[in-house]
């Protein structure tokens, strides 16, 4: 029996959907994608239900019926799904890699396989370079050019995992290691501890005097699918699609190793130079006073060891307060620490509401009542429904017309009257290529909050994109600029823009800039948040939730905002309701 994560299960059903769509199958792909979304959002590992013999509970997961439930059981018990294997044989393409190329969807993959025998990224690149794609019916020179431009990006993003998929696995790893008697302390390190939006692998650090026992217990974990390598003090395994690297250190060096292996490299270089200027030496083994040492580089542990057991002690040895991992990107954090001017970072408990969520009125999966109930469970003071308005980039006819928006406002007011949470009537308008949002005055007057987001024309130049977004920010009807770049991590790059310029305009016109907490977006990102805040802009951390379970995405948004040095005062939905009302249009 394999210990499949929810992310791994969801990936199998997404592949199912893509292969079916590539083979021109109708209806089924949508069902599999809904199931994949539900599985990703489910708070508990579905594999646990199978392992406990409680397969019937799978039917309670939204979007998971008998057919999909049986496939989940089959995958957890055998490591594969027979029907999926048959599809792979019928259409022998690397659908996951190929659909990472912007503009290449499942149907395109199917067509190019049948017409040109394109099976992988190398085949796709070769066909584009040879000018063969533009000769296929329905394609052209522009499509071929776009594919060629995006192949290398698709190769790069395939090497990294989304934070929202890797971090839950890291939490599982920590929970398991903490259960081992030989483990004294453990923590994640590397980019995942700094909460970067994508990570290469999961790095875990353990403190123990019995390193070989820890390594043995780690590789014997029932979630491990493959042991890559192991030694007396470290090991690497594969859990699903993710590599997990373990390193075991003695207790007195746990803090120094945690600081060293957390990074970032640029932060550590600057911190080491800061230490050198003060007669100190920092490395993974500790902090050493080398002021009286003739050759500080003679040995890693040379000099008088003054810290290393705790990470806090490593910074204290330099006269600095502990620097939160999210800030360790060499963007001024060491100078701020030296001046005792580090930010009092936003926490999950500071967030009082969510101002960008969806319902079944557009492309969400639940009713207004069900989403509001989810907000109540989060303990929110206020909560906004912001379904899609009609506009460019909204496919499938899910955008609401003016009449439908006004009808929904009435429905929201009725729910609000019976709710413990203050429910706000909002809309997600579409920022077109010129920065216009396409809402009538009559609609604007009835709404409490307007989120305006780009969904199309995402290939504009940086100058065009900046002007486009400035136009939206300066529109007095717009309260929040939603997911400003429109990027989808590991799928498309989105708009490039000057974040400081947007921040300056947002501060001047009273428009908030969104940190979209969906792990596929995390847009704005850390450095852009920091640039905007430095210009006086207000940030809104929203989940863009399409079902109650994805309101939990706020976790990723909070840590992304922290990477941008955001304090509660900088975040619109950390304010009380009266302050929020005063800010809105």
Coordinates of C-alpha atoms in Angstrom, one line a residue:
X1 CA 0.0 0.0 0.0
X2 CA 1.4 3.4 -1.0
X3 CA 1.2 6.5 1.2
X4 CA -0.2 8.8 -1.6
X5 CA -0.5 12.5 -0.7
X6 CA -3.6 14.4 -1.7
X7 CA -1.5 16.4 -4.2
X8 CA -0.3 13.2 -5.8
X9 CA -3.8 11.8 -6.1
X10 CA -5.0 15.1 -7.5
X11 CA -2.2 15.0 -10.1
X12 CA -3.3 11.6 -11.3
X13 CA -6.9 12.8 -11.9
X14 CA -5.7 16.0 -13.6
X15 CA -3.6 13.8 -15.9
X16 CA -6.7 11.6 -16.4
X17 CA -8.7 14.7 -17.4
X18 CA -6.0 15.9 -19.8
X19 CA -5.6 12.6 -21.6
X20 CA -9.4 12.2 -22.0
X21 CA -9.6 15.8 -23.4
X22 CA -6.7 15.2 -25.7
X23 CA -8.6 12.2 -27.0
X24 CA -11.7 14.4 -27.6
X25 CA -13.8 12.8 -24.8
X26 CA -16.5 15.2 -23.6
X27 CA -17.9 15.8 -20.1
X28 CA -15.7 13.3 -18.2
X29 CA -12.6 15.6 -18.1
X30 CA -14.6 18.2 -16.2
X31 CA -15.7 15.6 -13.6
X32 CA -12.1 14.5 -13.1
X33 CA -10.9 18.1 -12.7
X34 CA -13.6 18.9 -10.1
X35 CA -12.5 15.8 -8.2
X36 CA -8.8 16.8 -8.4
X37 CA -9.7 20.3 -7.1
X38 CA -11.7 18.8 -4.2
X39 CA -8.9 16.3 -3.4
X40 CA -6.2 19.0 -3.3
X41 CA -8.4 21.2 -1.0
X42 CA -9.4 18.4 1.4
X43 CA -7.8 19.1 4.8
X44 CA -6.9 15.5 5.6
X45 CA -5.0 12.8 3.6
X46 CA -7.5 10.6 1.8
X47 CA -5.0 7.8 1.9
X48 CA -5.6 7.6 5.6
X49 CA -9.2 6.7 5.0
X50 CA -8.2 3.9 2.7
X51 CA -5.6 2.6 5.1
X52 CA -8.2 2.6 7.9
X53 CA -10.6 0.6 5.7
X54 CA -13.0 3.6 5.7
X55 CA -13.4 3.8 1.9
X56 CA -17.1 4.8 2.3
X57 CA -16.0 8.1 3.8
X58 CA -14.5 9.0 0.4
X59 CA -18.0 9.5 -0.9
X60 CA -18.4 12.4 1.5
X61 CA -15.7 14.3 -0.3
X62 CA -17.3 16.8 -2.7
X63 CA -16.9 15.8 -6.3
X64 CA -15.8 12.3 -5.5
X65 CA -18.4 9.7 -6.5
X66 CA -18.2 5.9 -6.6
X67 CA -16.2 5.7 -9.8
X68 CA -13.5 8.1 -8.6
X69 CA -13.6 6.7 -5.1
X70 CA -12.7 3.3 -6.4
X71 CA -9.8 4.7 -8.4
X72 CA -8.5 6.4 -5.3
X73 CA -8.6 3.1 -3.4
X74 CA -6.9 1.4 -6.3
X75 CA -4.1 3.9 -6.5
X76 CA -3.4 3.9 -2.7
X77 CA -3.4 0.1 -2.6
X78 CA -1.4 -0.6 -5.8
X79 CA 0.4 2.6 -6.8
X80 CA -1.4 2.9 -10.1
X81 CA -4.8 3.1 -11.8
X82 CA -5.3 0.5 -14.5
X83 CA -7.6 2.7 -16.6
X84 CA -5.1 5.6 -16.5
X85 CA -2.3 3.2 -17.5
X86 CA -4.4 2.2 -20.5
X87 CA -4.9 5.8 -21.5
X88 CA -1.2 6.4 -21.3
X89 CA -0.6 3.5 -23.7
X90 CA -3.2 4.7 -26.1
X91 CA -1.8 8.3 -26.0
X92 CA 1.9 7.9 -25.2
X93 CA 2.7 11.5 -24.5
X94 CA 4.1 13.4 -21.6
X95 CA 0.9 15.3 -21.1
X96 CA 2.0 17.0 -17.9
X97 CA 5.1 18.5 -19.4
X98 CA 3.6 19.4 -22.7
X99 CA 0.6 21.3 -21.2
X100 CA 3.0 23.4 -19.1
X101 CA 3.9 25.2 -22.4
X102 CA 1.7 28.3 -22.5
X103 CA -0.9 28.0 -25.2
X104 CA -0.6 24.2 -25.4
X105 CA -3.7 22.5 -24.0
X106 CA -4.7 18.9 -24.0
X107 CA -6.5 19.1 -27.3
X108 CA -3.4 20.7 -28.9
X109 CA -1.3 17.8 -27.5
X110 CA -3.7 15.3 -29.0
X111 CA -3.6 17.0 -32.4
X112 CA 0.1 17.3 -32.5
X113 CA 0.6 13.7 -31.5
X114 CA -1.7 12.4 -34.2
X115 CA -0.3 14.8 -36.9
X116 CA 3.4 15.0 -36.0
X117 CA 4.0 12.2 -33.4
X118 CA 4.9 14.8 -30.8
X119 CA 5.3 13.0 -27.5
X120 CA 7.4 15.2 -25.3
X121 CA 9.0 18.6 -25.0
X122 CA 12.0 17.7 -27.2
X123 CA 9.6 16.6 -30.0
X124 CA 7.6 19.7 -29.6
X125 CA 10.6 22.0 -29.8
X126 CA 12.0 20.1 -32.8
X127 CA 8.7 20.3 -34.7
X128 CA 8.5 24.1 -34.0
X129 CA 12.1 24.7 -35.1
X130 CA 11.4 22.8 -38.3
X131 CA 8.3 24.9 -39.0
X132 CA 6.1 21.8 -39.0
X133 CA 3.5 23.0 -36.5
X134 CA 2.3 25.9 -38.6
X135 CA 1.4 23.5 -41.4
X136 CA -1.1 21.6 -39.2
X137 CA -4.7 22.6 -39.7
X138 CA -5.9 25.1 -37.1
X139 CA -2.3 26.3 -36.3
X140 CA -0.2 29.1 -37.7
X141 CA 3.2 30.8 -37.6
X142 CA 2.3 32.9 -34.5
X143 CA 1.2 29.8 -32.6
X144 CA 4.4 28.0 -33.6
X145 CA 6.5 31.0 -32.5
X146 CA 4.7 31.2 -29.1
X147 CA 5.3 27.5 -28.5
X148 CA 9.0 27.8 -29.3
X149 CA 9.4 30.8 -26.9
X150 CA 7.7 28.9 -24.0
X151 CA 9.3 25.5 -24.2
X152 CA 12.3 26.3 -22.1
X153 CA 10.1 27.9 -19.4
X154 CA 8.1 24.7 -19.3
X155 CA 11.3 22.7 -18.8
X156 CA 12.3 24.9 -15.9
X157 CA 9.1 25.0 -14.0
X158 CA 8.8 21.2 -14.2
X159 CA 11.7 21.0 -11.8
X160 CA 9.9 22.8 -8.9
X161 CA 6.9 22.0 -6.7
X162 CA 4.2 24.4 -5.6
X163 CA 4.6 25.5 -2.0
X164 CA 0.9 24.6 -1.4
X165 CA 1.6 21.0 -2.5
X166 CA 5.0 20.5 -0.9
X167 CA 4.4 22.1 2.5
X168 CA 1.6 19.7 3.6
X169 CA 4.0 16.8 2.8
X170 CA 6.7 18.6 4.9
X171 CA 4.3 18.8 7.8
X172 CA 3.7 15.1 7.5
X173 CA 7.4 14.4 7.5
X174 CA 7.9 16.5 10.6
X175 CA 5.0 14.7 12.4
X176 CA 6.5 11.4 11.6
X177 CA 10.0 12.3 12.7
X178 CA 8.7 13.8 15.9
X179 CA 7.2 10.4 16.8
X180 CA 10.6 8.7 16.7
X181 CA 12.2 8.4 20.2
X182 CA 15.7 9.0 18.8
X183 CA 14.7 12.5 17.5
X184 CA 15.3 15.4 19.9
X185 CA 14.2 18.3 17.6
X186 CA 13.3 18.6 13.9
X187 CA 12.4 21.4 11.5
X188 CA 12.2 22.0 7.8
X189 CA 14.9 24.1 6.2
X190 CA 15.7 25.5 2.8
X191 CA 13.3 27.4 0.6
X192 CA 10.2 25.7 2.1
X193 CA 11.0 27.2 5.5
X194 CA 11.3 30.6 3.8
X195 CA 7.9 29.9 2.3
X196 CA 9.0 30.5 -1.3
X197 CA 6.2 30.0 -3.8
X198 CA 7.9 27.0 -5.4
X199 CA 10.5 24.6 -4.0
X200 CA 13.0 22.2 -5.4
X201 CA 12.7 19.6 -2.7
X202 CA 11.8 19.2 1.0
X203 CA 14.8 19.7 3.3
X204 CA 14.5 18.4 6.9
X205 CA 16.9 18.8 9.7
X206 CA 17.0 16.6 12.9
X207 CA 18.8 16.9 16.1
X208 CA 19.9 13.6 17.6
X209 CA 22.8 11.7 19.2
X210 CA 21.7 8.6 17.3
X211 CA 21.9 9.6 13.7
X212 CA 22.0 6.1 12.2
X213 CA 18.8 5.2 14.1
X214 CA 17.1 8.3 12.8
X215 CA 18.2 7.6 9.2
X216 CA 17.0 4.0 9.5
X217 CA 13.6 5.2 10.8
X218 CA 13.3 7.8 8.1
X219 CA 13.8 5.5 5.2
X220 CA 11.5 2.9 6.8
X221 CA 8.6 5.5 6.8
X222 CA 5.6 3.9 5.1
X223 CA 5.1 7.0 3.0
X224 CA 8.5 6.5 1.2
X225 CA 8.1 5.3 -2.4
X226 CA 11.8 5.1 -3.2
X227 CA 15.1 5.4 -1.3
X228 CA 17.5 7.5 -3.4
X229 CA 20.5 7.3 -1.1
X230 CA 21.4 7.0 2.6
X231 CA 24.4 7.3 4.9
X232 CA 25.1 7.5 8.6
X233 CA 24.0 11.2 8.9
X234 CA 21.8 11.9 5.9
X235 CA 19.4 10.3 3.5
X236 CA 17.2 11.2 0.5
X237 CA 13.9 9.6 -0.4
X238 CA 11.1 10.2 -2.8
X239 CA 7.6 10.5 -1.5
X240 CA 5.2 10.6 -4.5
X241 CA 6.6 13.2 -6.9
X242 CA 8.7 15.0 -4.2
X243 CA 12.3 14.4 -3.1
X244 CA 12.8 14.7 0.7
X245 CA 16.3 15.2 2.0
X246 CA 17.2 14.5 5.7
X247 CA 20.2 15.6 7.6
X248 CA 20.9 14.7 11.2
X249 CA 23.2 16.8 13.4
X250 CA 24.2 16.6 17.1
X251 CA 22.0 18.7 19.4
X252 CA 24.6 21.4 20.1
X253 CA 24.8 22.2 16.4
X254 CA 21.1 22.1 15.6
X255 CA 20.6 25.9 15.7
X256 CA 23.6 26.7 13.6
X257 CA 22.7 24.0 11.0
X258 CA 19.1 25.3 10.9
X259 CA 20.3 28.8 10.2
X260 CA 22.8 27.7 7.6
X261 CA 20.5 25.3 5.7
X262 CA 17.5 27.6 5.8
X263 CA 19.4 30.2 3.7
X264 CA 19.0 32.0 1.5
X265 CA 22.5 31.9 0.1
X266 CA 22.5 35.7 -0.3
X267 CA 21.3 36.2 3.2
X268 CA 24.0 33.8 4.6
X269 CA 26.8 35.5 2.6
X270 CA 25.8 38.9 3.9
X271 CA 25.4 37.6 7.5
X272 CA 28.8 35.9 7.4
X273 CA 30.4 39.1 6.2
X274 CA 28.7 41.0 9.0
X275 CA 30.2 38.5 11.4
X276 CA 33.7 38.8 9.9
X277 CA 33.6 42.5 10.5
X278 CA 33.0 41.8 14.1
X279 CA 35.7 39.2 14.6
X280 CA 33.3 36.3 14.3
X281 CA 32.9 33.3 12.1
X282 CA 29.6 31.6 11.2
X283 CA 29.0 28.2 9.6
X284 CA 26.8 25.2 10.0
X285 CA 28.7 24.1 13.1
X286 CA 28.2 27.3 15.2
X287 CA 29.3 30.8 15.8
X288 CA 32.9 31.2 16.7
X289 CA 34.9 34.2 18.1
X290 CA 38.0 34.2 15.9
X291 CA 39.2 37.7 16.9
X292 CA 42.3 36.2 18.5
X293 CA 42.8 33.5 15.8
X294 CA 45.7 33.9 13.4
X295 CA 44.1 31.8 10.6
X296 CA 40.2 31.8 10.9
X297 CA 40.0 29.5 7.8
X298 CA 42.3 26.8 9.2
X299 CA 39.3 24.7 10.4
X300 CA 35.5 24.9 10.4
X301 CA 35.4 24.9 14.2
X302 CA 38.3 27.1 14.9
X303 CA 38.1 29.8 17.6
X304 CA 35.9 30.0 20.7
X305 CA 32.4 28.6 20.1
X306 CA 29.8 31.0 21.4
X307 CA 26.6 29.8 19.9
X308 CA 25.1 26.9 17.8
X309 CA 22.5 25.1 19.9
X310 CA 19.7 27.4 18.9
X311 CA 19.1 29.6 15.9
X312 CA 18.3 32.6 18.0
X313 CA 21.7 32.2 19.6
X314 CA 23.4 32.5 16.2
X315 CA 21.9 36.0 15.7
X316 CA 22.4 37.0 19.3
X317 CA 26.1 36.2 19.0
X318 CA 26.2 39.1 16.5
X319 CA 24.1 41.4 18.6
X320 CA 21.1 40.9 16.3
X321 CA 17.5 39.8 17.0
X322 CA 16.3 36.6 15.4
X323 CA 15.2 37.3 11.8
X324 CA 12.1 35.4 10.6
X325 CA 12.9 32.9 7.8
X326 CA 10.5 34.7 5.3
X327 CA 12.7 37.8 5.4
X328 CA 16.0 36.1 4.7
X329 CA 16.4 37.1 1.1
X330 CA 19.0 39.8 1.5
X331 CA 16.6 42.6 0.9
X332 CA 17.7 44.8 3.8
X333 CA 16.8 42.5 6.7
X334 CA 20.2 42.4 8.4
X335 CA 20.5 46.2 8.4
X336 CA 16.9 46.4 9.8
X337 CA 17.8 43.9 12.5
X338 CA 21.0 45.9 13.4
X339 CA 18.8 49.0 13.8
X340 CA 16.2 47.0 15.8
X341 CA 13.7 47.9 13.0
X342 CA 12.4 44.5 11.8
X343 CA 8.7 44.5 10.9
X344 CA 6.1 43.1 13.3
X345 CA 4.9 40.6 10.7
X346 CA 1.3 39.7 9.8
X347 CA 0.0 36.5 11.3
X348 CA -2.9 34.3 10.4
X349 CA -4.7 35.4 13.6
X350 CA -4.5 39.0 12.4
X351 CA -6.7 38.3 9.3
X352 CA -10.3 39.3 10.0
X353 CA -12.0 38.4 6.7
X354 CA -11.7 37.4 3.0
X355 CA -12.6 39.9 0.3
X356 CA -12.3 37.7 -2.9
X357 CA -14.2 34.5 -3.1
X358 CA -16.5 32.7 -5.5
X359 CA -19.8 30.7 -5.5
X360 CA -21.8 28.6 -7.9
X361 CA -23.2 31.8 -9.4
X362 CA -20.0 31.9 -11.5
X363 CA -17.2 29.3 -11.4
X364 CA -17.4 28.3 -7.7
X365 CA -18.7 25.0 -6.5
X366 CA -20.9 26.0 -3.6
X367 CA -23.9 28.2 -2.6
X368 CA -23.6 31.6 -0.9
X369 CA -24.9 30.1 2.3
X370 CA -22.2 27.3 2.2
X371 CA -19.4 29.7 1.5
X372 CA -20.5 32.0 4.3
X373 CA -20.7 29.0 6.7
X374 CA -17.1 28.3 5.8
X375 CA -16.2 31.9 6.6
X376 CA -17.9 31.5 10.0
X377 CA -15.8 28.4 10.7
X378 CA -12.7 30.5 9.9
X379 CA -13.8 32.9 12.7
X380 CA -14.0 35.9 10.3
X381 CA -15.7 39.2 11.2
X382 CA -16.6 39.9 7.5
X383 CA -16.6 38.1 4.2
X384 CA -17.1 39.1 0.6
X385 CA -18.6 37.2 -2.3
X386 CA -16.8 38.4 -5.5
X387 CA -18.0 36.3 -8.4
X388 CA -16.8 36.9 -11.9
X389 CA -18.4 39.6 -14.1
X390 CA -18.6 39.2 -17.8
X391 CA -15.4 40.1 -19.6
X392 CA -12.3 39.1 -21.6
X393 CA -10.6 36.0 -20.3
X394 CA -13.7 34.6 -18.6
X395 CA -14.4 31.4 -20.5
X396 CA -17.4 29.1 -20.4
X397 CA -20.0 31.8 -19.9
X398 CA -19.5 31.9 -16.1
X399 CA -19.3 35.7 -15.9
X400 CA -22.3 37.5 -14.5
X401 CA -24.3 40.1 -16.5
X402 CA -25.4 43.3 -14.9
X403 CA -28.9 41.9 -14.2
X404 CA -27.4 38.8 -12.6
X405 CA -25.0 40.8 -10.5
X406 CA -27.9 42.8 -9.1
X407 CA -29.9 39.6 -8.4
X408 CA -26.9 38.2 -6.6
X409 CA -26.6 41.4 -4.5
X410 CA -30.2 40.8 -3.3
X411 CA -29.4 37.2 -2.4
X412 CA -26.3 38.2 -0.5
X413 CA -28.2 40.8 1.5
X414 CA -30.7 38.1 2.5
X415 CA -27.9 35.8 3.7
X416 CA -26.2 38.7 5.5
X417 CA -29.4 39.4 7.5
X418 CA -29.2 35.9 9.1
X419 CA -25.4 35.6 9.4
X420 CA -23.0 36.2 12.3
X421 CA -20.4 37.3 9.7
X422 CA -20.9 40.6 7.9
X423 CA -21.4 39.5 4.3
X424 CA -20.3 42.0 1.7
X425 CA -21.6 42.0 -1.9
X426 CA -18.7 42.2 -4.3
X427 CA -17.7 41.4 -7.8
X428 CA -14.5 40.4 -9.6
X429 CA -14.4 42.6 -12.6
X430 CA -12.1 42.0 -15.6
X431 CA -9.3 44.4 -16.3
X432 CA -9.2 44.5 -20.1
X433 CA -6.0 45.2 -22.2
X434 CA -6.6 48.9 -21.8
X435 CA -7.2 48.8 -18.0
X436 CA -11.0 49.3 -18.2
X437 CA -13.3 47.2 -16.0
X438 CA -16.6 47.3 -17.9
X439 CA -19.0 47.9 -15.0
X440 CA -21.9 50.3 -15.2
X441 CA -22.5 53.0 -12.6
X442 CA -25.8 51.3 -11.6
X443 CA -23.9 48.1 -10.6
X444 CA -21.0 49.9 -8.9
X445 CA -23.5 51.8 -6.7
X446 CA -25.0 48.5 -5.4
X447 CA -21.7 46.8 -4.5
X448 CA -19.7 46.9 -1.3
X449 CA -16.4 45.8 -2.8
X450 CA -15.0 45.6 -6.3
X451 CA -12.0 43.5 -7.1
X452 CA -10.5 44.1 -10.6
X453 CA -8.3 41.5 -12.1
X454 CA -6.5 40.8 -15.4
X455 CA -7.4 37.5 -17.0
X456 CA -6.4 38.0 -20.7
X457 CA -3.8 39.7 -22.9
X458 CA -1.1 38.6 -20.4
X459 CA 1.7 38.8 -23.0
X460 CA 1.9 42.7 -22.9
X461 CA 5.3 44.4 -22.5
X462 CA 6.2 45.6 -19.0
X463 CA 5.5 49.2 -20.0
X464 CA 2.1 48.3 -21.4
X465 CA 1.2 46.1 -18.4
X466 CA 2.2 48.8 -15.9
X467 CA 0.1 51.4 -17.7
X468 CA -2.8 49.0 -18.0
X469 CA -2.8 48.2 -14.3
X470 CA -2.3 51.9 -13.3
X471 CA -5.5 52.7 -15.3
X472 CA -7.4 50.1 -13.2
X473 CA -5.9 51.4 -9.9
X474 CA -6.9 55.0 -10.7
X475 CA -10.5 54.0 -11.4
X476 CA -12.4 55.3 -8.4
X477 CA -14.8 52.2 -8.5
X478 CA -11.9 49.8 -7.9
X479 CA -11.2 48.8 -4.3
X480 CA -8.7 46.0 -4.9
X481 CA -6.4 45.1 -7.8
X482 CA -6.7 41.3 -7.9
X483 CA -3.9 38.9 -8.8
X484 CA -2.1 41.8 -10.6
X485 CA 0.2 39.7 -12.9
X486 CA -2.4 37.0 -13.7
X487 CA 0.3 34.4 -13.5
X488 CA -0.3 30.7 -12.8
X489 CA 2.8 29.1 -11.2
X490 CA 4.2 26.3 -13.2
X491 CA 1.8 27.2 -16.0
X492 CA 2.2 30.7 -17.3
X493 CA 4.4 33.7 -16.4
X494 CA 1.8 36.5 -16.5
X495 CA 2.3 40.2 -16.7
X496 CA 5.6 41.9 -15.8
X497 CA 5.2 45.4 -14.2
X498 CA 6.9 48.0 -12.0
X499 CA 5.6 47.1 -8.5
X500 CA 6.9 50.3 -6.9
X501 CA 5.0 52.4 -9.5
X502 CA 1.8 50.4 -8.8
X503 CA 2.4 50.8 -5.1
X504 CA 2.8 54.5 -5.4
X505 CA -0.4 54.8 -7.4
X506 CA -2.3 52.5 -5.1
X507 CA -1.4 54.6 -2.1
X508 CA -2.4 57.8 -3.8
X509 CA -5.8 56.5 -5.1
X510 CA -6.8 54.3 -2.1
X511 CA -6.7 51.0 -4.0
X512 CA -5.4 47.9 -2.3
X513 CA -3.1 45.4 -4.1
X514 CA -4.0 41.8 -3.7
X515 CA -1.8 38.9 -2.5
X516 CA -3.9 36.1 -4.1
X517 CA -3.3 33.2 -1.7
X518 CA -4.2 30.5 -4.2
X519 CA -1.0 28.4 -4.2
X520 CA -1.1 28.4 -8.0
X521 CA -0.9 32.2 -8.0
X522 CA 0.7 33.8 -4.9
X523 CA 0.3 37.0 -6.8
X524 CA 1.6 39.6 -5.6
X525 CA 4.8 37.8 -4.4
X526 CA 7.2 38.8 -1.7
X527 CA 9.5 41.3 -3.4
X528 CA 6.6 43.0 -5.1
X529 CA 4.7 43.3 -1.8
X530 CA 7.8 44.8 -0.2
X531 CA 8.2 47.3 -3.1
X532 CA 4.5 48.3 -2.9
X533 CA 4.5 48.7 0.9
X534 CA 7.6 50.9 0.8
X535 CA 5.5 53.2 -1.4
X536 CA 2.7 53.3 1.2
X537 CA 0.3 50.9 -0.5
X538 CA -2.3 48.8 1.3
X539 CA -2.3 45.0 0.7
X540 CA -5.2 42.6 0.8
X541 CA -4.6 38.9 1.4
X542 CA -7.5 37.0 -0.3
X543 CA -7.9 33.3 -1.1
X544 CA -9.9 33.5 -4.3
X545 CA -11.7 30.5 -2.8
X546 CA -14.0 28.5 -5.0
X547 CA -15.2 26.1 -2.2
X548 CA -15.2 26.4 1.6
X549 CA -12.1 24.1 2.0
X550 CA -10.0 26.5 0.0
X551 CA -10.5 29.3 2.4
X552 CA -7.6 27.6 4.2
X553 CA -5.4 29.0 1.4
X554 CA -5.1 32.1 3.6
X555 CA -2.1 30.3 5.1
X556 CA -0.1 30.6 1.9
X557 CA -1.2 34.3 1.5
X558 CA -0.1 35.3 5.0
X559 CA 3.4 33.8 4.6
X560 CA 3.7 35.4 1.1
X561 CA 2.7 38.8 2.6
X562 CA 5.3 38.2 5.4
X563 CA 7.9 37.6 2.7
X564 CA 7.1 41.2 1.6
X565 CA 7.6 42.6 5.2
X566 CA 3.8 43.1 5.6
X567 CA 2.6 44.2 9.1
X568 CA -1.1 44.1 10.1
X569 CA -1.5 47.8 9.5
X570 CA -0.5 47.2 5.9
X571 CA -3.2 44.6 5.3
X572 CA -6.7 45.8 4.5
X573 CA -8.4 42.6 5.8
X574 CA -6.5 42.8 9.1
X575 CA -8.5 46.0 9.8
X576 CA -11.8 46.1 11.7
X577 CA -15.0 46.4 9.8
X578 CA -15.4 50.2 10.4
X579 CA -11.9 50.8 9.0
X580 CA -12.6 48.5 6.1
X581 CA -15.8 50.3 5.2
X582 CA -14.1 53.6 5.3
X583 CA -11.5 52.3 2.8
X584 CA -14.0 50.8 0.3
X585 CA -15.4 52.9 -2.5

